[in-house]
PDB file of C-alpha atoms and ligand atoms in Angstrom:
ATOM      1  CA  MET A 105      76.830  22.220 207.065  1.00  0.00           C
ATOM      2  CA  ARG A 106      77.826  25.264 209.135  1.00  0.00           C
ATOM      3  CA  ASP A 107      75.383  28.169 209.448  1.00  0.00           C
ATOM      4  CA  ILE A 108      76.120  31.260 207.385  1.00  0.00           C
ATOM      5  CA  VAL A 109      75.843  34.309 209.599  1.00  0.00           C
ATOM      6  CA  PHE A 110      76.003  38.020 208.819  1.00  0.00           C
ATOM      7  CA  LEU A 111      77.615  39.904 211.685  1.00  0.00           C
ATOM      8  CA  GLU A 112      76.444  43.512 211.679  1.00  0.00           C
ATOM      9  CA  ARG A 113      78.907  46.406 212.029  1.00  0.00           C
ATOM     10  CA  ASP A 114      76.849  49.109 213.711  1.00  0.00           C
ATOM     11  CA  PRO A 115      79.054  52.159 214.322  1.00  0.00           C
ATOM     12  CA  PHE A 116      77.629  53.014 217.757  1.00  0.00           C
ATOM     13  CA  ALA A 117      76.022  49.901 219.246  1.00  0.00           C
ATOM     14  CA  PRO A 118      77.839  47.979 221.971  1.00  0.00           C
ATOM     15  CA  ILE A 119      76.355  44.743 220.636  1.00  0.00           C
ATOM     16  CA  ARG A 120      76.558  43.042 217.259  1.00  0.00           C
ATOM     17  CA  HIS A 121      73.552  41.391 215.674  1.00  0.00           C
ATOM     18  CA  ALA A 122      74.263  38.057 214.004  1.00  0.00           C
ATOM     19  CA  TYR A 123      71.703  37.229 211.311  1.00  0.00           C
ATOM     20  CA  PRO A 124      71.386  33.675 209.988  1.00  0.00           C
ATOM     21  CA  VAL A 125      71.528  34.064 206.211  1.00  0.00           C
ATOM     22  CA  GLU A 126      70.272  31.787 203.450  1.00  0.00           C
ATOM     23  CA  LYS A 127      71.799  33.669 200.554  1.00  0.00           C
ATOM     24  CA  VAL A 128      73.598  36.834 199.560  1.00  0.00           C
ATOM     25  CA  LEU A 129      71.357  38.124 196.781  1.00  0.00           C
ATOM     26  CA  TYR A 130      73.384  41.181 195.881  1.00  0.00           C
ATOM     27  CA  HIS A 131      76.758  42.590 196.824  1.00  0.00           C
ATOM     28  CA  GLY A 132      78.073  45.796 195.284  1.00  0.00           C
ATOM     29  CA  LYS A 133      79.944  48.980 195.973  1.00  0.00           C
ATOM     30  CA  SER A 134      78.710  52.419 194.979  1.00  0.00           C
ATOM     31  CA  GLU A 135      80.592  55.684 194.999  1.00  0.00           C
ATOM     32  CA  TYR A 136      79.373  56.147 198.598  1.00  0.00           C
ATOM     33  CA  GLN A 137      78.990  52.791 200.295  1.00  0.00           C
ATOM     34  CA  GLU A 138      78.914  49.019 200.212  1.00  0.00           C
ATOM     35  CA  ILE A 139      75.433  47.727 199.351  1.00  0.00           C
ATOM     36  CA  VAL A 140      74.299  44.201 200.244  1.00  0.00           C
ATOM     37  CA  ILE A 141      70.965  42.416 200.038  1.00  0.00           C
ATOM     38  CA  LEU A 142      70.677  39.292 202.188  1.00  0.00           C
ATOM     39  CA  GLU A 143      67.973  36.661 202.347  1.00  0.00           C
ATOM     40  CA  SER A 144      67.270  35.557 205.910  1.00  0.00           C
ATOM     41  CA  PRO A 145      64.764  32.970 207.154  1.00  0.00           C
ATOM     42  CA  HIS A 146      62.971  35.173 209.687  1.00  0.00           C
ATOM     43  CA  PHE A 147      63.399  38.719 208.372  1.00  0.00           C
ATOM     44  CA  GLY A 148      63.126  38.101 204.628  1.00  0.00           C
ATOM     45  CA  ARG A 149      65.366  40.317 202.554  1.00  0.00           C
ATOM     46  CA  ILE A 150      67.620  42.740 204.421  1.00  0.00           C
ATOM     47  CA  LEU A 151      69.221  45.879 202.988  1.00  0.00           C
ATOM     48  CA  VAL A 152      72.703  46.390 204.454  1.00  0.00           C
ATOM     49  CA  LEU A 153      74.692  49.587 203.870  1.00  0.00           C
ATOM     50  CA  ASP A 154      78.324  49.671 204.973  1.00  0.00           C
ATOM     51  CA  GLY A 155      77.701  46.701 207.248  1.00  0.00           C
ATOM     52  CA  VAL A 156      74.594  48.168 208.955  1.00  0.00           C
ATOM     53  CA  ALA A 157      71.103  46.683 208.498  1.00  0.00           C
ATOM     54  CA  GLN A 158      68.816  49.453 207.213  1.00  0.00           C
ATOM     55  CA  CYS A 159      65.566  47.581 206.794  1.00  0.00           C
ATOM     56  CA  ASP A 160      64.155  44.124 206.430  1.00  0.00           C
ATOM     57  CA  GLU A 161      61.018  42.990 204.655  1.00  0.00           C
ATOM     58  CA  ARG A 162      59.372  41.724 207.812  1.00  0.00           C
ATOM     59  CA  TYR A 163      59.532  44.715 210.137  1.00  0.00           C
ATOM     60  CA  GLU A 164      60.241  47.690 207.863  1.00  0.00           C
ATOM     61  CA  PHE A 165      56.632  48.810 208.240  1.00  0.00           C
ATOM     62  CA  VAL A 166      57.199  49.792 211.881  1.00  0.00           C
ATOM     63  CA  TYR A 167      59.925  52.309 211.082  1.00  0.00           C
ATOM     64  CA  HIS A 168      58.426  53.598 207.830  1.00  0.00           C
ATOM     65  CA  GLU A 169      54.885  54.009 209.160  1.00  0.00           C
ATOM     66  CA  PHE A 170      56.082  55.931 212.205  1.00  0.00           C
ATOM     67  CA  LEU A 171      58.573  58.086 210.352  1.00  0.00           C
ATOM     68  CA  ALA A 172      55.967  59.071 207.747  1.00  0.00           C
ATOM     69  CA  HIS A 173      52.511  59.116 209.333  1.00  0.00           C
ATOM     70  CA  ILE A 174      53.198  60.960 212.572  1.00  0.00           C
ATOM     71  CA  PRO A 175      54.373  64.156 210.817  1.00  0.00           C
ATOM     72  CA  MET A 176      51.980  63.651 207.888  1.00  0.00           C
ATOM     73  CA  PHE A 177      48.899  63.465 210.130  1.00  0.00           C
ATOM     74  CA  THR A 178      50.147  66.430 212.152  1.00  0.00           C
ATOM     75  CA  HIS A 179      50.057  68.699 209.112  1.00  0.00           C
ATOM     76  CA  PRO A 180      46.640  70.145 208.111  1.00  0.00           C
ATOM     77  CA  GLU A 181      47.228  69.574 204.373  1.00  0.00           C
ATOM     78  CA  PRO A 182      50.565  67.998 203.373  1.00  0.00           C
ATOM     79  CA  LYS A 183      50.677  68.678 199.622  1.00  0.00           C
ATOM     80  CA  ASP A 184      54.410  68.966 199.012  1.00  0.00           C
ATOM     81  CA  VAL A 185      56.636  66.441 200.761  1.00  0.00           C
ATOM     82  CA  LEU A 186      60.412  66.083 200.640  1.00  0.00           C
ATOM     83  CA  ILE A 187      62.198  62.889 201.680  1.00  0.00           C
ATOM     84  CA  ILE A 188      65.948  63.037 202.171  1.00  0.00           C
ATOM     85  CA  GLY A 189      67.547  59.587 202.007  1.00  0.00           C
ATOM     86  CA  GLY A 190      65.049  56.745 201.971  1.00  0.00           C
ATOM     87  CA  GLY A 191      66.327  55.308 198.693  1.00  0.00           C
ATOM     88  CA  ASP A 192      64.724  51.940 199.483  1.00  0.00           C
ATOM     89  CA  GLY A 193      61.330  53.586 198.914  1.00  0.00           C
ATOM     90  CA  GLY A 194      59.626  52.523 202.170  1.00  0.00           C
ATOM     91  CA  THR A 195      59.028  56.050 203.451  1.00  0.00           C
ATOM     92  CA  LEU A 196      57.888  57.197 200.006  1.00  0.00           C
ATOM     93  CA  ARG A 197      55.339  54.359 199.846  1.00  0.00           C
ATOM     94  CA  GLU A 198      53.810  55.483 203.163  1.00  0.00           C
ATOM     95  CA  VAL A 199      53.828  59.210 202.268  1.00  0.00           C
ATOM     96  CA  LEU A 200      51.938  58.542 199.032  1.00  0.00           C
ATOM     97  CA  LYS A 201      49.102  56.847 200.915  1.00  0.00           C
ATOM     98  CA  HIS A 202      47.956  60.349 201.902  1.00  0.00           C
ATOM     99  CA  PRO A 203      45.533  61.612 199.262  1.00  0.00           C
ATOM    100  CA  GLU A 204      46.548  65.219 200.070  1.00  0.00           C
ATOM    101  CA  VAL A 205      50.007  64.667 198.553  1.00  0.00           C
ATOM    102  CA  LYS A 206      50.453  66.375 195.191  1.00  0.00           C
ATOM    103  CA  ARG A 207      54.217  66.130 194.958  1.00  0.00           C
ATOM    104  CA  ALA A 208      56.692  63.846 196.722  1.00  0.00           C
ATOM    105  CA  VAL A 209      60.361  64.581 196.080  1.00  0.00           C
ATOM    106  CA  LEU A 210      62.937  61.988 197.103  1.00  0.00           C
ATOM    107  CA  VAL A 211      66.579  63.032 197.302  1.00  0.00           C
ATOM    108  CA  ASP A 212      69.016  60.217 198.002  1.00  0.00           C
ATOM    109  CA  ILE A 213      72.729  60.764 197.533  1.00  0.00           C
ATOM    110  CA  ASP A 214      73.180  57.201 196.258  1.00  0.00           C
ATOM    111  CA  ARG A 215      71.380  56.293 193.036  1.00  0.00           C
ATOM    112  CA  MET A 216      72.559  52.695 193.396  1.00  0.00           C
ATOM    113  CA  VAL A 217      70.523  52.196 196.593  1.00  0.00           C
ATOM    114  CA  ILE A 218      67.401  53.175 194.639  1.00  0.00           C
ATOM    115  CA  GLU A 219      68.243  50.870 191.720  1.00  0.00           C
ATOM    116  CA  VAL A 220      69.133  47.887 193.930  1.00  0.00           C
ATOM    117  CA  SER A 221      65.961  48.400 196.012  1.00  0.00           C
ATOM    118  CA  LYS A 222      63.797  48.498 192.874  1.00  0.00           C
ATOM    119  CA  GLU A 223      65.219  45.138 191.884  1.00  0.00           C
ATOM    120  CA  TYR A 224      65.427  43.334 195.240  1.00  0.00           C
ATOM    121  CA  LEU A 225      62.928  45.064 197.543  1.00  0.00           C
ATOM    122  CA  PRO A 226      59.804  45.414 195.396  1.00  0.00           C
ATOM    123  CA  SER A 227      57.454  45.713 198.384  1.00  0.00           C
ATOM    124  CA  LEU A 228      59.328  48.848 199.498  1.00  0.00           C
ATOM    125  CA  ALA A 229      60.413  50.389 196.200  1.00  0.00           C
ATOM    126  CA  CYS A 230      56.917  50.127 194.743  1.00  0.00           C
ATOM    127  CA  SER A 231      56.087  53.834 194.322  1.00  0.00           C
ATOM    128  CA  PHE A 232      58.840  55.305 192.190  1.00  0.00           C
ATOM    129  CA  ASN A 233      56.559  55.324 189.130  1.00  0.00           C
ATOM    130  CA  ASP A 234      53.762  57.239 190.840  1.00  0.00           C
ATOM    131  CA  PRO A 235      53.180  60.434 188.805  1.00  0.00           C
ATOM    132  CA  ARG A 236      53.479  62.557 191.968  1.00  0.00           C
ATOM    133  CA  VAL A 237      57.084  61.415 192.521  1.00  0.00           C
ATOM    134  CA  GLU A 238      60.305  63.207 191.558  1.00  0.00           C
ATOM    135  CA  VAL A 239      63.631  61.555 192.313  1.00  0.00           C
ATOM    136  CA  PHE A 240      67.016  63.253 192.567  1.00  0.00           C
ATOM    137  CA  ALA A 241      70.266  61.394 193.187  1.00  0.00           C
ATOM    138  CA  GLU A 242      71.868  64.329 194.967  1.00  0.00           C
ATOM    139  CA  ASP A 243      73.318  65.439 198.264  1.00  0.00           C
ATOM    140  CA  GLY A 244      70.333  66.220 200.510  1.00  0.00           C
ATOM    141  CA  PHE A 245      72.209  68.900 202.428  1.00  0.00           C
ATOM    142  CA  LYS A 246      72.991  70.835 199.249  1.00  0.00           C
ATOM    143  CA  PHE A 247      69.443  70.256 197.972  1.00  0.00           C
ATOM    144  CA  VAL A 248      67.735  71.927 200.974  1.00  0.00           C
ATOM    145  CA  GLN A 249      70.163  74.845 200.920  1.00  0.00           C
ATOM    146  CA  ASN A 250      68.515  76.174 197.780  1.00  0.00           C
ATOM    147  CA  LEU A 251      64.906  75.928 198.965  1.00  0.00           C
ATOM    148  CA  SER A 252      62.616  78.511 200.484  1.00  0.00           C
ATOM    149  CA  SER A 253      58.995  77.898 201.652  1.00  0.00           C
ATOM    150  CA  ALA A 254      58.756  74.951 199.280  1.00  0.00           C
ATOM    151  CA  PHE A 255      57.555  71.963 201.333  1.00  0.00           C
ATOM    152  CA  ASP A 256      54.882  71.158 203.905  1.00  0.00           C
ATOM    153  CA  VAL A 257      56.677  68.144 205.341  1.00  0.00           C
ATOM    154  CA  ILE A 258      60.366  67.234 205.228  1.00  0.00           C
ATOM    155  CA  LEU A 259      61.395  63.738 206.328  1.00  0.00           C
ATOM    156  CA  VAL A 260      64.953  62.588 206.837  1.00  0.00           C
ATOM    157  CA  ASP A 261      65.340  58.841 206.415  1.00  0.00           C
ATOM    158  CA  SER A 262      69.091  58.609 206.764  1.00  0.00           C
ATOM    159  CA  THR A 263      71.720  56.122 207.816  1.00  0.00           C
ATOM    160  CA  ASP A 264      73.363  56.547 211.238  1.00  0.00           C
ATOM    161  CA  PRO A 265      74.946  59.998 211.708  1.00  0.00           C
ATOM    162  CA  VAL A 266      78.447  59.038 210.603  1.00  0.00           C
ATOM    163  CA  GLY A 267      80.252  60.026 207.401  1.00  0.00           C
ATOM    164  CA  PHE A 268      78.099  61.817 204.837  1.00  0.00           C
ATOM    165  CA  ALA A 269      74.912  61.385 206.915  1.00  0.00           C
ATOM    166  CA  HIS A 270      76.248  63.253 209.957  1.00  0.00           C
ATOM    167  CA  ILE A 271      75.548  66.707 208.564  1.00  0.00           C
ATOM    168  CA  LEU A 272      71.821  65.850 208.392  1.00  0.00           C
ATOM    169  CA  THR A 273      71.604  66.047 212.201  1.00  0.00           C
ATOM    170  CA  THR A 274      73.263  69.452 212.709  1.00  0.00           C
ATOM    171  CA  THR A 275      71.813  72.862 213.588  1.00  0.00           C
ATOM    172  CA  GLU A 276      73.159  74.170 210.298  1.00  0.00           C
ATOM    173  CA  PHE A 277      71.076  71.614 208.380  1.00  0.00           C
ATOM    174  CA  PHE A 278      67.982  72.203 210.546  1.00  0.00           C
ATOM    175  CA  ARG A 279      68.147  75.935 209.736  1.00  0.00           C
ATOM    176  CA  TYR A 280      67.991  75.155 206.024  1.00  0.00           C
ATOM    177  CA  VAL A 281      65.145  72.709 206.653  1.00  0.00           C
ATOM    178  CA  PHE A 282      63.237  75.413 208.540  1.00  0.00           C
ATOM    179  CA  LYS A 283      63.673  77.835 205.642  1.00  0.00           C
ATOM    180  CA  ALA A 284      62.668  75.143 203.133  1.00  0.00           C
ATOM    181  CA  LEU A 285      59.389  74.527 204.979  1.00  0.00           C
ATOM    182  CA  LYS A 286      56.185  76.457 204.373  1.00  0.00           C
ATOM    183  CA  GLU A 287      54.212  78.167 207.121  1.00  0.00           C
ATOM    184  CA  ASP A 288      52.796  75.133 208.965  1.00  0.00           C
ATOM    185  CA  GLY A 289      55.807  73.015 207.999  1.00  0.00           C
ATOM    186  CA  ILE A 290      56.941  69.954 209.872  1.00  0.00           C
ATOM    187  CA  TYR A 291      60.247  68.117 209.949  1.00  0.00           C
ATOM    188  CA  ALA A 292      60.801  64.571 211.216  1.00  0.00           C
ATOM    189  CA  GLY A 293      63.871  62.382 211.153  1.00  0.00           C
ATOM    190  CA  GLN A 294      65.147  59.165 212.666  1.00  0.00           C
ATOM    191  CA  SER A 295      67.261  59.968 215.724  1.00  0.00           C
ATOM    192  CA  GLU A 296      68.721  56.642 216.921  1.00  0.00           C
ATOM    193  CA  SER A 297      68.070  54.528 219.988  1.00  0.00           C
ATOM    194  CA  LEU A 298      67.234  55.775 223.457  1.00  0.00           C
ATOM    195  CA  HIS A 299      69.263  52.954 224.976  1.00  0.00           C
ATOM    196  CA  TYR A 300      72.537  52.782 223.091  1.00  0.00           C
ATOM    197  CA  HIS A 301      72.610  56.221 221.495  1.00  0.00           C
ATOM    198  CA  LEU A 302      71.176  58.449 224.216  1.00  0.00           C
ATOM    199  CA  ASN A 303      73.905  61.078 223.707  1.00  0.00           C
ATOM    200  CA  ILE A 304      72.969  61.325 220.016  1.00  0.00           C
ATOM    201  CA  VAL A 305      69.254  61.664 220.834  1.00  0.00           C
ATOM    202  CA  GLN A 306      70.137  64.418 223.305  1.00  0.00           C
ATOM    203  CA  ARG A 307      72.296  66.264 220.797  1.00  0.00           C
ATOM    204  CA  ILE A 308      69.731  66.089 217.979  1.00  0.00           C
ATOM    205  CA  GLN A 309      66.949  67.281 220.300  1.00  0.00           C
ATOM    206  CA  LYS A 310      69.053  70.223 221.476  1.00  0.00           C
ATOM    207  CA  ASP A 311      70.088  71.163 217.939  1.00  0.00           C
ATOM    208  CA  LEU A 312      66.453  71.047 216.764  1.00  0.00           C
ATOM    209  CA  ARG A 313      65.391  73.225 219.692  1.00  0.00           C
ATOM    210  CA  GLU A 314      67.798  75.916 218.459  1.00  0.00           C
ATOM    211  CA  VAL A 315      65.692  76.184 215.311  1.00  0.00           C
ATOM    212  CA  PHE A 316      62.062  75.040 215.715  1.00  0.00           C
ATOM    213  CA  PRO A 317      59.554  76.548 218.176  1.00  0.00           C
ATOM    214  CA  ILE A 318      57.941  73.137 218.777  1.00  0.00           C
ATOM    215  CA  VAL A 319      60.147  70.071 219.159  1.00  0.00           C
ATOM    216  CA  ASP A 320      59.081  66.625 220.312  1.00  0.00           C
ATOM    217  CA  LEU A 321      60.316  63.055 220.559  1.00  0.00           C
ATOM    218  CA  TYR A 322      58.513  59.843 219.732  1.00  0.00           C
ATOM    219  CA  CYS A 323      59.526  56.207 219.523  1.00  0.00           C
ATOM    220  CA  ALA A 324      58.809  52.851 217.981  1.00  0.00           C
ATOM    221  CA  SER A 325      60.402  49.516 218.739  1.00  0.00           C
ATOM    222  CA  VAL A 326      62.299  48.336 215.665  1.00  0.00           C
ATOM    223  CA  PRO A 327      63.607  44.767 216.059  1.00  0.00           C
ATOM    224  CA  GLY A 328      66.332  45.089 213.412  1.00  0.00           C
ATOM    225  CA  TYR A 329      68.014  48.149 214.909  1.00  0.00           C
ATOM    226  CA  ALA A 330      70.357  47.460 217.804  1.00  0.00           C
ATOM    227  CA  GLY A 331      69.072  49.541 220.697  1.00  0.00           C
ATOM    228  CA  TYR A 332      65.475  48.749 219.585  1.00  0.00           C
ATOM    229  CA  TRP A 333      63.786  51.657 221.428  1.00  0.00           C
ATOM    230  CA  TRP A 334      64.146  53.745 218.273  1.00  0.00           C
ATOM    231  CA  SER A 335      63.531  57.471 218.401  1.00  0.00           C
ATOM    232  CA  PHE A 336      62.258  60.015 215.919  1.00  0.00           C
ATOM    233  CA  SER A 337      62.730  63.736 216.415  1.00  0.00           C
ATOM    234  CA  ILE A 338      60.118  66.109 215.124  1.00  0.00           C
ATOM    235  CA  GLY A 339      60.217  69.864 214.671  1.00  0.00           C
ATOM    236  CA  SER A 340      57.105  71.863 213.882  1.00  0.00           C
ATOM    237  CA  LYS A 341      56.434  75.505 213.016  1.00  0.00           C
ATOM    238  CA  SER A 342      52.906  75.706 214.399  1.00  0.00           C
ATOM    239  CA  GLN A 343      51.068  72.385 214.914  1.00  0.00           C
ATOM    240  CA  ASP A 344      51.341  70.213 218.005  1.00  0.00           C
ATOM    241  CA  PRO A 345      52.833  66.918 216.709  1.00  0.00           C
ATOM    242  CA  ARG A 346      51.015  64.945 219.413  1.00  0.00           C
ATOM    243  CA  LYS A 347      47.627  65.630 217.828  1.00  0.00           C
ATOM    244  CA  PRO A 348      46.702  63.891 214.562  1.00  0.00           C
ATOM    245  CA  LEU A 349      44.482  66.254 212.548  1.00  0.00           C
ATOM    246  CA  ARG A 350      42.804  63.943 210.050  1.00  0.00           C
ATOM    247  CA  GLU A 351      41.184  60.501 209.952  1.00  0.00           C
ATOM    248  CA  LYS A 352      43.179  57.747 208.277  1.00  0.00           C
ATOM    249  CA  SER A 353      41.614  56.607 204.995  1.00  0.00           C
ATOM    250  CA  PHE A 354      44.095  53.853 204.077  1.00  0.00           C
ATOM    251  CA  GLN A 355      45.663  50.646 205.404  1.00  0.00           C
ATOM    252  CA  THR A 356      48.562  50.585 207.868  1.00  0.00           C
ATOM    253  CA  LYS A 357      49.802  47.683 209.970  1.00  0.00           C
ATOM    254  CA  LEU A 358      50.739  49.434 213.199  1.00  0.00           C
ATOM    255  CA  TYR A 359      50.050  53.158 212.860  1.00  0.00           C
ATOM    256  CA  SER A 360      46.675  54.356 214.117  1.00  0.00           C
ATOM    257  CA  LYS A 361      45.382  57.442 215.895  1.00  0.00           C
ATOM    258  CA  ASP A 362      45.882  55.707 219.243  1.00  0.00           C
ATOM    259  CA  MET A 363      49.400  54.585 218.356  1.00  0.00           C
ATOM    260  CA  HIS A 364      50.158  58.152 217.264  1.00  0.00           C
ATOM    261  CA  GLU A 365      49.333  59.393 220.741  1.00  0.00           C
ATOM    262  CA  TYR A 366      51.050  56.434 222.410  1.00  0.00           C
ATOM    263  CA  ALA A 367      54.330  56.930 220.490  1.00  0.00           C
ATOM    264  CA  PHE A 368      55.242  60.220 222.208  1.00  0.00           C
ATOM    265  CA  LEU A 369      57.366  60.161 225.338  1.00  0.00           C
ATOM    266  CA  PRO A 370      55.989  62.024 228.360  1.00  0.00           C
ATOM    267  CA  LYS A 371      57.274  65.615 228.352  1.00  0.00           C
ATOM    268  CA  SER A 372      58.647  65.191 231.886  1.00  0.00           C
ATOM    269  CA  PHE A 373      60.844  62.338 230.629  1.00  0.00           C
ATOM    270  CA  ILE A 374      62.040  64.335 227.586  1.00  0.00           C
ATOM    271  CA  ASN A 375      63.089  67.085 229.990  1.00  0.00           C
ATOM    272  CA  LYS A 376      65.094  64.541 231.976  1.00  0.00           C
ATOM    273  CA  ILE A 377      66.823  63.425 228.773  1.00  0.00           C
ATOM    274  CA  LEU A 378      67.618  67.029 227.856  1.00  0.00           C
ATOM    275  CA  SER A 379      68.938  67.965 231.283  1.00  0.00           C
ATOM    276  CA  GLY A 380      70.973  64.769 231.597  1.00  0.00           C
ATOM    277  CA  GLU A 381      69.030  63.722 234.700  1.00  0.00           C
ATOM    278  CA  TYR A 382      68.112  60.540 232.856  1.00  0.00           C
ATOM    279  CA  ASN A 383      71.217  58.636 231.927  1.00  0.00           C
ATOM    280  CA  ALA A 384      71.872  55.000 231.148  1.00  0.00           C
TER     281      ALA A 384
HETATM  282  N1  AG3 B 694      67.370  54.303 207.948  1.00  0.00           N
HETATM  283  C1  AG3 B 694      68.334  53.958 208.932  1.00  0.00           C
HETATM  284  C2  AG3 B 694      67.875  53.820 210.316  1.00  0.00           C
HETATM  285  C3  AG3 B 694      69.016  53.637 211.224  1.00  0.00           C
HETATM  286  C4  AG3 B 694      69.586  52.284 211.209  1.00  0.00           C
HETATM  287  N2  AG3 B 694      70.643  52.226 212.125  1.00  0.00           N
HETATM  288  C5  AG3 B 694      71.088  51.119 212.699  1.00  0.00           C
HETATM  289  N3  AG3 B 694      70.552  49.964 212.461  1.00  0.00           N
HETATM  290  N4  AG3 B 694      72.075  51.258 213.491  1.00  0.00           N
HETATM  291  C6  AG3 B 694      66.686  53.204 207.476  1.00  0.00           C
HETATM  292  C7  AG3 B 694      66.398  53.258 206.061  1.00  0.00           C
HETATM  293  C8  AG3 B 694      65.065  52.670 205.847  1.00  0.00           C
HETATM  294  N5  AG3 B 694      64.324  53.393 204.896  1.00  0.00           N
END
């Protein structure tokens, strides 16, 4: 028998991942995108949106722990948290581990991603029934436009910045995010790979610097994302994102106080990225 292989269609990567697949568990099309759940021998179940692997059961913790806990531990008391995107529930699961959280609002444009994740990715979509959670199947850009001093932490867990997700990496969007954040507010979002998407990292960092007084860049190595050296951009109103403020009182696989400090790139290197002195 020939192997069944899923060949990824990443919009920006110069390489294509080929995943051995045991089964296609779900295949559907929403108003916004094609949604597929694959079963693979090594990765477990994989969520694929428009041909791009978004997360897999085996390594999703790396991305979700770093996206959530670095900004969450930087804030003195993150009570109100907004997640834009993240319909699979992985970021929400991590956010809710913080006992300070009183309200976690998840806004994903595509209700079908949430429904499919609840059915096929139960280890990620395990928190939607938590009483602190509110879910809106709406456009995240429009949602933040109407907010003022409403959230302590805003996380953007989006697909690659193409199509409807592109606007979530623009200065215009960051200005609304800034207004939507309370006094010590912090924003963090995934900002692509330092290897294959360096120009995107540069652009997002520059756009954030137009808006936030403190901007930083941290990374985690995510095996499922082509480019691997995955970056997260963080914008803060007052706190230094490099310094976790509280002790962790719950389980994580990779995140710790030491890993928090380790994740940040040296400032001298960030300056080289911004000036274009570092190029690959
Ligand atoms: N969010 C997408 C991360 C970027 C993936 N890009 C790629 N593989 N080219 C992940 C959603 C998980 N909650």
